[in-house]
């Protein structure tokens, strides 16, 4: 299938383009970007022009920041194209619901991707937790924004999510591996005085069986990132590290691999299946937790942040 990739930034270059190139189901037939291109692939700077001039391209993958993404997704769906959304699927829950309704009306596939759910050991962690009673679970997602989003001011602008941009990866794993749903009960959000989104956050969740569930996010962590989910149960201890790439159960580590190993190839394999079956996958559970954090969170002033 021919696919157009919109937004040729770091994540597209590092993950999307290799995943498409290595998958026999896909052919990268066009790109849309104001600045980036891919050697040997027809490049457009205007999305409307691409839709008009390349009607044979039936699938569009959107790698834009969340705020402008709705307009692009809406245009693609109205043009009869199947749409794949980089995480988060939108800037608000309302626009995501609108896109899903529109996709159903026009009978096209729509996929809200959560790449961290495809990390190597997430499925094993889910299986291990499935029949155990949870007592405590702690998420620690700490990294350096200067390393992962150098100079990208949009992450600190309204709608950019701030530290929840990486934090939603942890939430996508949490909502995948727990056998029962949780909901947020409180949060402290640390906003730099010169920014619109938080640079750190601490969150607490309600678990139906009374387990203690917490999350600690920090975007000023120097050195090696910490991407861990640690769980204590009635019959053992689980540590999911490296963004889901490494699983340790009761002290025994299982096949440590890089956190992004296989994630985007599995996303594109899933998109191929959705297009073939006419399916839609718009799970919004991780974004619901982020929205709840902004609704319930207590704002705490933090020092200004400059690159």
Short mmCIF file of N, CA, C and O in Angstrom, two decimals, residues 5-9 12-14 16-18 20-21 28-33 35-44:
data_model
loop_
_atom_site.label_atom_id
_atom_site.label_comp_id
_atom_site.label_asym_id
_atom_site.label_seq_id
_atom_site.Cartn_x
_atom_site.Cartn_y
_atom_site.Cartn_z
N UNK A 5 3.67 10.32 4.37
CA UNK A 5 4.12 10.66 5.71
C UNK A 5 4.15 12.18 5.84
O UNK A 5 4.81 12.87 5.06
N UNK A 6 3.43 12.70 6.83
CA UNK A 6 3.27 14.15 7.00
C UNK A 6 3.99 14.59 8.27
O UNK A 6 3.65 14.15 9.37
N UNK A 7 4.97 15.48 8.10
CA UNK A 7 5.77 15.94 9.22
C UNK A 7 7.08 15.17 9.29
O UNK A 7 7.15 14.11 9.91
N UNK A 8 8.12 15.69 8.64
CA UNK A 8 9.39 14.96 8.58
C UNK A 8 10.35 15.57 9.61
O UNK A 8 11.25 16.33 9.29
N UNK A 9 10.08 15.25 10.87
CA UNK A 9 10.93 15.69 11.96
C UNK A 9 11.72 14.52 12.52
O UNK A 9 11.88 13.48 11.87
N UNK A 12 9.95 11.07 12.84
CA UNK A 12 9.71 10.48 11.51
C UNK A 12 10.99 9.88 10.95
O UNK A 12 10.99 8.76 10.42
N UNK A 13 12.07 10.63 11.07
CA UNK A 13 13.35 10.16 10.53
C UNK A 13 13.87 8.96 11.31
O UNK A 13 14.34 7.97 10.72
N UNK A 14 13.77 9.01 12.63
CA UNK A 14 14.34 7.95 13.47
C UNK A 14 13.51 6.67 13.46
O UNK A 14 14.07 5.57 13.57
N UNK A 16 9.61 6.31 11.98
CA UNK A 16 8.58 6.03 10.98
C UNK A 16 9.17 5.59 9.65
O UNK A 16 8.71 4.59 9.06
N UNK A 17 10.14 6.33 9.15
CA UNK A 17 10.69 6.02 7.83
C UNK A 17 11.35 4.63 7.80
O UNK A 17 11.08 3.83 6.89
N UNK A 18 12.19 4.27 8.79
CA UNK A 18 12.74 2.90 8.78
C UNK A 18 11.65 1.83 8.90
O UNK A 18 11.75 0.78 8.25
N UNK A 20 8.52 1.94 7.87
CA UNK A 20 7.84 1.82 6.59
C UNK A 20 8.72 1.10 5.57
O UNK A 20 8.27 0.20 4.85
N UNK A 21 9.98 1.49 5.52
CA UNK A 21 10.91 0.91 4.54
C UNK A 21 11.10 -0.59 4.74
O UNK A 21 11.28 -1.34 3.76
N UNK A 28 6.53 4.05 0.84
CA UNK A 28 6.49 5.49 1.12
C UNK A 28 6.41 6.22 -0.22
O UNK A 28 7.39 6.30 -0.95
N UNK A 29 5.22 6.76 -0.52
CA UNK A 29 4.96 7.31 -1.84
C UNK A 29 5.03 8.83 -1.89
O UNK A 29 5.12 9.41 -2.98
N UNK A 30 4.98 9.49 -0.72
CA UNK A 30 5.05 10.95 -0.70
C UNK A 30 5.32 11.42 0.72
O UNK A 30 5.00 10.72 1.70
N UNK A 31 5.92 12.59 0.84
CA UNK A 31 6.09 13.24 2.13
C UNK A 31 5.50 14.65 2.04
O UNK A 31 5.42 15.24 0.96
N UNK A 32 5.09 15.16 3.20
CA UNK A 32 4.60 16.53 3.29
C UNK A 32 5.30 17.19 4.47
O UNK A 32 5.20 16.72 5.61
N UNK A 33 6.05 18.25 4.20
CA UNK A 33 6.79 18.94 5.24
C UNK A 33 7.26 20.29 4.71
O UNK A 33 7.56 20.42 3.52
N UNK A 35 10.05 21.60 5.67
CA UNK A 35 11.51 21.59 5.64
C UNK A 35 12.11 20.23 5.28
O UNK A 35 13.08 20.16 4.53
N UNK A 36 11.56 19.15 5.83
CA UNK A 36 12.19 17.85 5.67
C UNK A 36 11.77 17.12 4.40
O UNK A 36 10.66 17.30 3.89
N UNK A 37 12.65 16.29 3.89
CA UNK A 37 12.38 15.44 2.74
C UNK A 37 13.03 14.08 2.95
O UNK A 37 13.85 13.91 3.87
N UNK A 38 12.67 13.13 2.10
CA UNK A 38 13.28 11.80 2.10
C UNK A 38 13.81 11.54 0.71
O UNK A 38 13.08 11.66 -0.28
N UNK A 39 15.07 11.19 0.62
CA UNK A 39 15.71 11.00 -0.67
C UNK A 39 14.95 9.99 -1.52
O UNK A 39 14.64 8.88 -1.08
N UNK A 40 14.64 10.39 -2.74
CA UNK A 40 13.98 9.51 -3.67
C UNK A 40 12.48 9.45 -3.56
O UNK A 40 11.82 8.73 -4.32
N UNK A 41 11.89 10.20 -2.61
CA UNK A 41 10.44 10.19 -2.39
C UNK A 41 9.87 11.55 -2.78
O UNK A 41 10.38 12.58 -2.34
N UNK A 42 8.82 11.60 -3.60
CA UNK A 42 8.21 12.88 -3.96
C UNK A 42 7.82 13.69 -2.73
O UNK A 42 7.19 13.16 -1.80
N UNK A 43 8.21 14.95 -2.72
CA UNK A 43 8.02 15.79 -1.54
C UNK A 43 7.04 16.92 -1.86
O UNK A 43 7.12 17.56 -2.91
N UNK A 44 6.14 17.17 -0.92
CA UNK A 44 5.19 18.28 -1.01
C UNK A 44 5.38 19.17 0.22
O UNK A 44 5.71 18.69 1.31
#
